[in-house]
Each structure stands twice: as C-alpha cells, then as structure tokens.
mmCIF file of C-alpha atoms in Angstrom:
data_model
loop_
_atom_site.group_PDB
_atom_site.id
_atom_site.type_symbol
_atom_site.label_atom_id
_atom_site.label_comp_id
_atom_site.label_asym_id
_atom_site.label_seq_id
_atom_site.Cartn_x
_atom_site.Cartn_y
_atom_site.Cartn_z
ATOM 1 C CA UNK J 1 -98.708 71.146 50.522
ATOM 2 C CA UNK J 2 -98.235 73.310 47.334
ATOM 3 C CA UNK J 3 -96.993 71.209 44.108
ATOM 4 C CA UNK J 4 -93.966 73.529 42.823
ATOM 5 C CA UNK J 5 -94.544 74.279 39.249
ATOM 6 C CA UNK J 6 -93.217 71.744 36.553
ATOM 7 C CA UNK J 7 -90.638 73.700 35.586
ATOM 8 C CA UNK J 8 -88.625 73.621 39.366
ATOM 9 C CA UNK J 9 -85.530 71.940 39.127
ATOM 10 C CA UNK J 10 -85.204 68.807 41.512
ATOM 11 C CA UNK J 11 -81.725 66.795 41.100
ATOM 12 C CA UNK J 12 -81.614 63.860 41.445
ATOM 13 C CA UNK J 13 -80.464 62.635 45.242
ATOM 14 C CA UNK J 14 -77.005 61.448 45.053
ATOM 15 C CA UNK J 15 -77.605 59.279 48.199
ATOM 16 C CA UNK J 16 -80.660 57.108 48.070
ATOM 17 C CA UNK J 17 -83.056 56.093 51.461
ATOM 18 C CA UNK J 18 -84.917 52.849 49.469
ATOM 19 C CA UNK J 19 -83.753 50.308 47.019
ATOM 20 C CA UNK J 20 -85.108 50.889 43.864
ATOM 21 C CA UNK J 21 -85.319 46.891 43.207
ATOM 22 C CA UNK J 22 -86.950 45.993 46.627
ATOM 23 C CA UNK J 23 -87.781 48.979 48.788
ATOM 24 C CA UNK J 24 -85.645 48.104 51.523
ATOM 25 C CA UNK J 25 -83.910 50.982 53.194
ATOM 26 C CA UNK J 26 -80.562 50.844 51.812
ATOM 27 C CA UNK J 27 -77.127 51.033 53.982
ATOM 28 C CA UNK J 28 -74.349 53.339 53.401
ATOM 29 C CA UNK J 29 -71.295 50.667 53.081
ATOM 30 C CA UNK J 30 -68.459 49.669 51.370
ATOM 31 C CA UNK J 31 -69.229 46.827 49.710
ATOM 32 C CA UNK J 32 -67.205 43.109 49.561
ATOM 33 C CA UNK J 33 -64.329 43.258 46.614
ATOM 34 C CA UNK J 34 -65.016 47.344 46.518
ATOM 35 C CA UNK J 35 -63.587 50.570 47.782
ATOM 36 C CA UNK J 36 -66.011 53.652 47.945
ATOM 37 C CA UNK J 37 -68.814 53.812 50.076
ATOM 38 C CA UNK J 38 -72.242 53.243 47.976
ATOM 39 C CA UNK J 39 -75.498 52.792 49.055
ATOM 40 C CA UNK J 40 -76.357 48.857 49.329
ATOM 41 C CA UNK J 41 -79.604 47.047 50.261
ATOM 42 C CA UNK J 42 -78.827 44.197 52.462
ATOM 43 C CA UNK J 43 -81.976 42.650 51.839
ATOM 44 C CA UNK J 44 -81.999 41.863 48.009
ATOM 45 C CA UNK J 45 -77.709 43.070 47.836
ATOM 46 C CA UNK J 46 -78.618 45.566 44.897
ATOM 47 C CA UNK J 47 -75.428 47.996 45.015
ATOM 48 C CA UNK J 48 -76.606 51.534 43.798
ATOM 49 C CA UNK J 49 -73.726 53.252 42.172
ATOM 50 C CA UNK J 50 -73.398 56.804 41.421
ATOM 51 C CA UNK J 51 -71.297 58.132 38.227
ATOM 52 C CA UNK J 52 -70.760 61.460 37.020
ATOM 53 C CA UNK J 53 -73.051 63.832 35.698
ATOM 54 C CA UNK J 54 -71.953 64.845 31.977
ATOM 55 C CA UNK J 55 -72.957 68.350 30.522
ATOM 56 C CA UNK J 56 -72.726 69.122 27.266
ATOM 57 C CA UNK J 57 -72.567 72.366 25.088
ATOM 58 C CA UNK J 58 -71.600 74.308 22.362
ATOM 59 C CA UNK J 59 -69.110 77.011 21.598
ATOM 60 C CA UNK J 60 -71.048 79.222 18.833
ATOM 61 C CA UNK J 61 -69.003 80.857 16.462
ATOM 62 C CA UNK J 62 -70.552 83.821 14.551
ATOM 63 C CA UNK J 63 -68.401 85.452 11.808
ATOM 64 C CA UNK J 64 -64.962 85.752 12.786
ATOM 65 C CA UNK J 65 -64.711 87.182 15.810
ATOM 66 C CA UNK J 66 -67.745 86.324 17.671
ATOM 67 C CA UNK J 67 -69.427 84.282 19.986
ATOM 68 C CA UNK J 68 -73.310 83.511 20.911
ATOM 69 C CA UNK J 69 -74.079 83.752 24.642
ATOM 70 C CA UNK J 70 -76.594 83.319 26.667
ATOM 71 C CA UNK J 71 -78.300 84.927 29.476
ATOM 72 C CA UNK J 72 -79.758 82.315 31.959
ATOM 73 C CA UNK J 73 -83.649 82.493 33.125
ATOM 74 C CA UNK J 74 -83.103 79.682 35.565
ATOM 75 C CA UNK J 75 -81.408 78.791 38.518
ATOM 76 C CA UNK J 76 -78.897 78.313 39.330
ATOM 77 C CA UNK J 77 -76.834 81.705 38.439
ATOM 78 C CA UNK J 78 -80.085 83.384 37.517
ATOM 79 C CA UNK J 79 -79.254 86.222 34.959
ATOM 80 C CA UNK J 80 -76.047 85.341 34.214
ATOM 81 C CA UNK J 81 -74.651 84.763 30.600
ATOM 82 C CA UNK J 82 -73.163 81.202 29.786
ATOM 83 C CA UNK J 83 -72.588 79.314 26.954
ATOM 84 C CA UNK J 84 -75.756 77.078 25.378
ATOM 85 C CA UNK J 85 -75.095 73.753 27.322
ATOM 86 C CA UNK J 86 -76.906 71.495 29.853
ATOM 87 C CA UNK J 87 -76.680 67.681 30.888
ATOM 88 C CA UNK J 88 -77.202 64.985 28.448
ATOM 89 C CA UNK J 89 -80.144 63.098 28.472
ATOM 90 C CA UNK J 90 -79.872 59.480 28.249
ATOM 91 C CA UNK J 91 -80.059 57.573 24.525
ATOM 92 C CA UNK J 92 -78.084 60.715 23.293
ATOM 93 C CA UNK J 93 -74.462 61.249 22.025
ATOM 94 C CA UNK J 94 -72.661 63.666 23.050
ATOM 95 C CA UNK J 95 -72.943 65.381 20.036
ATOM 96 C CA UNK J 96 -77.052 65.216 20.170
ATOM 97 C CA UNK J 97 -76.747 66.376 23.294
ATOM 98 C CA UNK J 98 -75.069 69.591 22.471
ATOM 99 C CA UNK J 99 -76.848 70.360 19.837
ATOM 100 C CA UNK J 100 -80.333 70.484 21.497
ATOM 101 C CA UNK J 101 -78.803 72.349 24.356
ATOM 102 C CA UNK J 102 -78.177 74.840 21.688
ATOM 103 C CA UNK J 103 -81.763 75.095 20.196
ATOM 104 C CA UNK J 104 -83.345 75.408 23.824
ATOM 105 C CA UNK J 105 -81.592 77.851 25.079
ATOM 106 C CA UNK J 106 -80.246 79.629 21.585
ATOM 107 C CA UNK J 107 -82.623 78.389 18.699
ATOM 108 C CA UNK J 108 -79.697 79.248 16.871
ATOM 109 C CA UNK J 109 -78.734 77.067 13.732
ATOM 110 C CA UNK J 110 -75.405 76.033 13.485
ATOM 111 C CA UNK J 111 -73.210 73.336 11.811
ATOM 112 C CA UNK J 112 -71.529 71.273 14.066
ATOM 113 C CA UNK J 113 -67.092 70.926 14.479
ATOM 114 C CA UNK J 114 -65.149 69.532 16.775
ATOM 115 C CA UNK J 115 -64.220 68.775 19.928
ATOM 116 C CA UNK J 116 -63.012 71.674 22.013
ATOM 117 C CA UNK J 117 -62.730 71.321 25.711
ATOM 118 C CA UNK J 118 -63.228 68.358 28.307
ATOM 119 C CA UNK J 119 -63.225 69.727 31.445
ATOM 120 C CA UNK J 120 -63.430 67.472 34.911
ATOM 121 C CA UNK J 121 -65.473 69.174 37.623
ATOM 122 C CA UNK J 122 -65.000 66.092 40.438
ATOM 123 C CA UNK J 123 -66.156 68.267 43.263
ATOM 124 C CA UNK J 124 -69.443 68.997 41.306
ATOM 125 C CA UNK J 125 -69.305 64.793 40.248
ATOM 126 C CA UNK J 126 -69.606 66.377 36.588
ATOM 127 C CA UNK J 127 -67.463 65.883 33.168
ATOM 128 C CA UNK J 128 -68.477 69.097 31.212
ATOM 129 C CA UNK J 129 -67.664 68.892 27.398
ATOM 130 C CA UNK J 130 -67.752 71.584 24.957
ATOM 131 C CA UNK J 131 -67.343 71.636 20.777
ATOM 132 C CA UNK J 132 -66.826 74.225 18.307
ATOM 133 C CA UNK J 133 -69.874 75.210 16.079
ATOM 134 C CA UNK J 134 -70.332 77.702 13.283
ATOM 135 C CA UNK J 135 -73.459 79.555 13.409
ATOM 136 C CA UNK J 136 -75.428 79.601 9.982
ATOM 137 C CA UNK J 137 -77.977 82.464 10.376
ATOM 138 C CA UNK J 138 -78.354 85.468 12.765
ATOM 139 C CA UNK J 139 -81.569 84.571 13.765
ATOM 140 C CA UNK J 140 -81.800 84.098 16.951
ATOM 141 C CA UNK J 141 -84.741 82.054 19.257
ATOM 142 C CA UNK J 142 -84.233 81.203 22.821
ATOM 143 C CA UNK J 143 -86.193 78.984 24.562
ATOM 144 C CA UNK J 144 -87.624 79.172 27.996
ATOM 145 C CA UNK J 145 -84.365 78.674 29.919
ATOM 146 C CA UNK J 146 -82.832 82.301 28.395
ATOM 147 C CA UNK J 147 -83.719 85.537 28.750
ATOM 148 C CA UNK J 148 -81.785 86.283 25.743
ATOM 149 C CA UNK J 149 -79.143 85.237 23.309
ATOM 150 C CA UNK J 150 -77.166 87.529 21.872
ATOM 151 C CA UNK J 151 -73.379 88.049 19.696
ATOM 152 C CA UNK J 152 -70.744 88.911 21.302
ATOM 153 C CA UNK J 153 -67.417 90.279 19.908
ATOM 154 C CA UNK J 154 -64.144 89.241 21.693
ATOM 155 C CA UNK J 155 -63.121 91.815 23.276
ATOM 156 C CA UNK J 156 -66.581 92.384 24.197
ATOM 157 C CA UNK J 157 -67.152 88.982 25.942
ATOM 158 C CA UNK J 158 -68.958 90.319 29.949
ATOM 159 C CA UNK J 159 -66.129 88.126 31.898
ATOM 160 C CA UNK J 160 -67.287 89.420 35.071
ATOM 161 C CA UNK J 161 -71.262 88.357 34.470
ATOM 162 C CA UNK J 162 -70.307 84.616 33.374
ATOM 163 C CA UNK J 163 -72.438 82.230 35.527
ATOM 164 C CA UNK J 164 -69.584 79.268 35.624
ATOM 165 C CA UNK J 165 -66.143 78.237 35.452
ATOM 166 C CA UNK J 166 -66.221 76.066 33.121
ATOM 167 C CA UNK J 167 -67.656 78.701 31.178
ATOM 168 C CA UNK J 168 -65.093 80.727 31.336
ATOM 169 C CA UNK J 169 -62.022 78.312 31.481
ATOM 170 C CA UNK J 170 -63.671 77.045 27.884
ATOM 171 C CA UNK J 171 -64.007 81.112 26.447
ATOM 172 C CA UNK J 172 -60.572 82.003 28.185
ATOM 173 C CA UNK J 173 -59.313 78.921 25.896
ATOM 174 C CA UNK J 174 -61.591 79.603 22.783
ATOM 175 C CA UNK J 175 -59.828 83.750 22.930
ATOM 176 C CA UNK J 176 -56.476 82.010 22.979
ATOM 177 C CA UNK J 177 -56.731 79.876 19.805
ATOM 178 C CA UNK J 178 -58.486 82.405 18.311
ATOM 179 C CA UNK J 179 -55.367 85.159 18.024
ATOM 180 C CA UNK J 180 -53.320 81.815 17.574
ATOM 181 C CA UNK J 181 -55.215 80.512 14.546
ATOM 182 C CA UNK J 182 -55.618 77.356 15.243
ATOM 183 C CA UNK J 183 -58.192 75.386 17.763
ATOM 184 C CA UNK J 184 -56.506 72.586 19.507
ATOM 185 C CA UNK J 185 -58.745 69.944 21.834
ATOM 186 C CA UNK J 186 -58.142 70.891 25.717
ATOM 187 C CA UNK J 187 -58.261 68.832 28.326
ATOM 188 C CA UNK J 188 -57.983 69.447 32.097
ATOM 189 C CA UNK J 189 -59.412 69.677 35.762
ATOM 190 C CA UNK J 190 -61.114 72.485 37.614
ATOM 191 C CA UNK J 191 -60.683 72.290 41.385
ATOM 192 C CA UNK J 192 -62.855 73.871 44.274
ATOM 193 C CA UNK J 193 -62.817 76.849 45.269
ATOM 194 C CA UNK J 194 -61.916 77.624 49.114
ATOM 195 C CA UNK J 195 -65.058 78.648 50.096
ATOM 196 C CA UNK J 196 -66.822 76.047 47.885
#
C-alpha cells in the first residue's frame, strides 16, 4: 500500500470503532441519564462525545472598497476563491485562529477588528466565525493552500466561483454594511441544501 503524501487531508472519523482509553470496540448507544446516541465502550464505560467543528477566518478589508480573496489549492472546492479561514487548532482563541488562517493562505498583514459573522452549519457539525480586519500592506504571500490571493473591488467580488456558503452568506453581509456604513455582528443558521 502507497502512503498518500503528508499533505492529504484525512478528517477525523466522527464515529469511532475502538476506545481510545482501553481498545475495546466501542457500541453505538444512548447512554444512562443521556439523549443522543454516542459511541460508548462497555468495557471500561468511557463515553466518546463528538462536538462541533469551529472554523475560523477573516474578512480582509483593503482600502475602502475592497476585499482579499483567495483561490483554494486544496480540496475540497479545488480552485475556487474563499475567504482566508480554516478550523482552529486547539490551545488557540478564536482570534489566533483567524489570524494564522490569514497568513497561510494570504500572508497578508492586517490589524485585527471585530466580530462579524457567526454562522451555524449543524448539518456540516461546524460553527464558522468570521471578523473584520484591515489590511496594512499590499503585499501579498500565500501559502501552500492558495493558488493566489488577490483584491477584489465590490462590485467585482466572482459570486458565482465562491467555494462555500458561508462564504458567501458572510460577503453578501459584509456588501450590505458596507453601502450602509456601519458593520453590525450577524448571527444566524445555514440549512442543507436538498440535494445535500
């Protein structure tokens, strides 16, 4: 068998075969004084709970009436543009965790603001989170997982080439309180698709 490169992408299995205390196989259950189905050793009773994934990123603000995007080198949505933004590694805020997600994919420099949107994904088990950032320099260095970063005007944003919804619900949101003047924190849920 061929070792895939380090760089391929294996998430992490959302139901487990083995405890990770005892090695037992584990049971699919609901457990006493609970009410979801987990995965539960009935050897050593270690309960294995699942929580949501979080992803973090940044909405880069160049000038006044642009935005830095980038164009993905990875799976999934291969060649697609998207905002900087990725999961959060553990021992990092949320902040942290935006702001590397911006100098892997970007290299850009910016100065961090606030909060913009939260954005529940329960069908995905994900809670992605966005904040505002001013960008400090044009210079531009994407990392590995970008095939390029690049400004955007507005009205020149590629709607049709965006690789997620969250993507675009958090743009579609950022254009709004743009010709309002004034950025506001936004909060909701994005459901399934039909055919997802």
């Amino acid at each position: 068998m061929t070792q895939p490169s380090a760089s391929f992408y294996f998430p992490a299995p959302r139901t487990q075969n083995f405890c990770t205390q005892c090695g037992s196989k584990l049971t699919r259950m609901v457990p006493p004084d609970d009410n979801r189905m987990r995965d539960v050793c009935e050897n050593c009773g270690a309960v294995h709970y699942q929580n949501p994934r979080n992803v973090v990123g940044i909405v880069p603000m160049w000038k006044d009436d642009q935005v830095l995007l980038c164009r993905r080198a990875i799976e999934p949505r291969y060649n697609t543009w998207t905002l900087p933004a990725g999961f959060m590694e553990l021992g990092e805020t949320l902040v942290q965790g935006a702001l590397r997600e911006m100098g892997e994919e970007a290299g850009a420099q910016v100065e961090p603001g606030p909060l913009f949107t939260v954005i529940s994904v329960p069908y995905a088990e994900q809670v992605h989170v966005y904040y505002l950032a001013k960008v400090t320099s044009d210079v531009l260095d994407p990392g590995p997982e970008s095939l390029e970063a690049r400004f955007f005007h507005l009205d020149e944003i590629p709607w049709n080439q965006l690789a997620f919804r969250t993507v675009s619900a958090t743009l579609e949101r950022y254009v709004q309180d743009h010709k309002a003047g004034r950025f506001q924190i936004h909060e909701f849920d994005i459901a399934p698709r039909d055919h997802e």
